[in-house]
Structure formats: C-alpha cells, structure tokens
Coordinates of C-alpha atoms in Angstrom, one line a residue:
M1 CA 63.2 -4.5 -3.6
G2 CA 64.5 -2.3 -0.9
E3 CA 61.4 -0.1 -0.7
S4 CA 59.8 0.7 2.6
D5 CA 56.0 1.1 3.2
D6 CA 56.4 4.9 2.5
E7 CA 57.9 4.4 -0.9
Y8 CA 56.0 3.9 -4.1
S9 CA 56.5 3.7 -7.8
T10 CA 54.5 5.1 -10.6
D11 CA 53.7 3.7 -14.0
D12 CA 56.4 5.9 -15.6
G13 CA 59.1 4.2 -13.5
K14 CA 59.7 7.0 -11.2
S15 CA 59.7 6.3 -7.5
G16 CA 59.1 8.5 -4.6
K17 CA 58.1 8.7 -1.0
R18 CA 54.7 9.0 0.3
K19 CA 54.2 12.0 2.5
G20 CA 54.0 10.7 6.0
G21 CA 51.7 12.1 8.6
D22 CA 49.8 11.5 11.7
N23 CA 46.9 10.2 9.7
D24 CA 48.8 7.3 8.3
D25 CA 48.4 3.8 9.7
P26 CA 51.3 1.3 9.6
D27 CA 49.0 -1.0 7.6
G28 CA 48.9 1.6 4.8
Q29 CA 45.4 2.8 5.5
I30 CA 44.5 6.4 6.2
K31 CA 43.1 7.2 9.6
V32 CA 40.3 9.7 9.9
R33 CA 40.4 12.2 12.7
K34 CA 37.3 13.1 14.5
T35 CA 36.8 16.8 15.0
H36 CA 34.9 18.2 17.9
K37 CA 31.9 20.3 17.0
T38 CA 31.1 23.5 18.7
S39 CA 28.1 23.8 20.9
D40 CA 26.4 25.9 18.2
E41 CA 26.7 23.1 15.7
D42 CA 25.5 20.6 18.3
G43 CA 22.5 22.8 18.9
K44 CA 21.7 23.0 15.3
H45 CA 22.0 19.3 14.8
E46 CA 19.8 18.7 17.9
E47 CA 17.2 21.1 16.5
Q48 CA 17.3 19.3 13.1
L49 CA 17.0 15.9 14.8
S50 CA 14.1 17.2 16.9
K51 CA 12.3 18.4 13.8
I52 CA 12.9 15.1 12.0
L53 CA 11.6 13.2 15.0
D54 CA 8.5 15.4 15.1
L55 CA 7.9 14.8 11.4
L56 CA 8.3 11.0 11.9
R57 CA 5.8 11.1 14.8
D58 CA 3.3 13.0 12.7
L59 CA 3.8 10.6 9.8
S60 CA 3.5 7.6 12.1
L61 CA 0.2 9.0 13.4
E62 CA -1.1 9.6 9.9
V63 CA -0.1 6.0 8.8
K64 CA -2.0 4.6 11.9
E65 CA -5.1 6.7 11.0
L66 CA -4.9 5.5 7.4
R67 CA -4.6 1.9 8.5
K68 CA -7.6 2.3 10.8
E69 CA -9.6 3.9 8.0
Q70 CA -8.6 1.2 5.6
K71 CA -9.7 -1.4 8.1
D72 CA -13.0 0.3 8.5
Y73 CA -13.5 0.5 4.7
R74 CA -12.6 -3.2 4.4
N75 CA -15.2 -4.1 7.0
D76 CA -17.8 -1.9 5.2
I77 CA -17.0 -3.6 1.9
I78 CA -17.4 -7.1 3.6
E79 CA -20.8 -6.0 4.9
L80 CA -21.9 -4.6 1.5
K81 CA -20.9 -7.8 -0.2
K82 CA -23.0 -9.8 2.2
E83 CA -26.0 -7.4 1.7
N84 CA -25.5 -7.6 -2.1
K85 CA -25.5 -11.4 -2.0
I86 CA -28.8 -11.4 0.0
L87 CA -30.3 -8.9 -2.4
I88 CA -29.3 -10.9 -5.5
E89 CA -30.9 -14.0 -4.0
Q90 CA -34.1 -12.1 -3.2
N91 CA -34.1 -10.7 -6.7
R92 CA -33.8 -14.2 -8.2
E93 CA -36.7 -15.4 -6.0
M94 CA -38.9 -12.5 -7.1
E95 CA -38.1 -13.2 -10.7
C96 CA -39.2 -16.8 -10.3
K97 CA -42.4 -15.7 -8.5
L98 CA -43.0 -13.1 -11.3
E99 CA -42.6 -15.8 -14.0
L100 CA -44.9 -18.2 -12.1
L101 CA -47.5 -15.5 -11.6
G102 CA -47.3 -14.5 -15.3
D103 CA -47.9 -18.2 -16.2
K104 CA -50.9 -18.4 -13.9
I105 CA -52.3 -15.2 -15.4
D106 CA -51.9 -16.6 -18.9
K107 CA -53.6 -19.8 -17.9
L108 CA -56.5 -18.0 -16.3
E109 CA -56.9 -15.7 -19.4
N110 CA -57.0 -18.8 -21.6
E111 CA -59.6 -20.5 -19.4
K112 CA -61.7 -17.4 -19.4
R113 CA -61.6 -17.2 -23.2
Q114 CA -62.5 -20.8 -23.5
N115 CA -65.4 -20.4 -21.2
N116 CA -66.5 -17.2 -23.0
L117 CA -66.4 -19.0 -26.3
I118 CA -68.5 -21.8 -25.0
V119 CA -71.0 -19.5 -23.5
Q120 CA -71.2 -17.3 -26.6
G121 CA -71.5 -20.3 -28.8
L122 CA -74.5 -21.6 -27.0
R123 CA -76.6 -18.5 -27.4

C-alpha cells in the first residue's frame, strides 16, 4: 500500500489525508500542549489549594479527637465490664447466703413449733 502515516482510509473505501499539525507525533499519537496560566489563575488555584489544605487539617484534627474519645470510651467499657463481673459474683454470693439463711430460719421455726407442741402437750 503506498499510504504514508498521514493517510487513512474509511469504511466506505474513501481515503484521505489526516490534517497535519504541530500536535502530531511521528508515532501517530497526539501531543498535548501545556498552556501557561496567568498569575490571576495561579492565585485562584493557590487560594483553593490553601482552603482545601485547611479543611484537611481540620478534618485530621477532628479524626484525632474522635479516635481519642473512642479510646477513652473503650477504656471506660473495659472498666465497666470488670465492675459488672465483680457485681455479678457478689450478687451470686448474696443469693447463696440468702438461701442459706432462709433454710436456717425454716429449720429454727420448725424446731420452735416442735418445742411448743411438746410444751403444750404436757400441760
């Protein structure tokens, strides 16, 4: 085919030439030109970047505070769990003592009734 890099063909069989320009690369890729921004645009971008950085700093501080609070809450929860475990054990001990005292009271009441019956039966 005698076509150069600047020539192309279309699906309908027509051929043509690509428009050449300064943006064309010999490899067939298009180059992008960088344009220089004016100082006003640079100032606006610097101001926007400054605002974004300030927001990021604020967010970073808030995240640090939240992490500290979360750590404090986690420690509080650990302490409360320990205290709860101790209270549960004390509650079990008191329930056992209460049951034991209830049994002793029943036994004493039964002995008192038996003694009263004997005393009453003798008179």
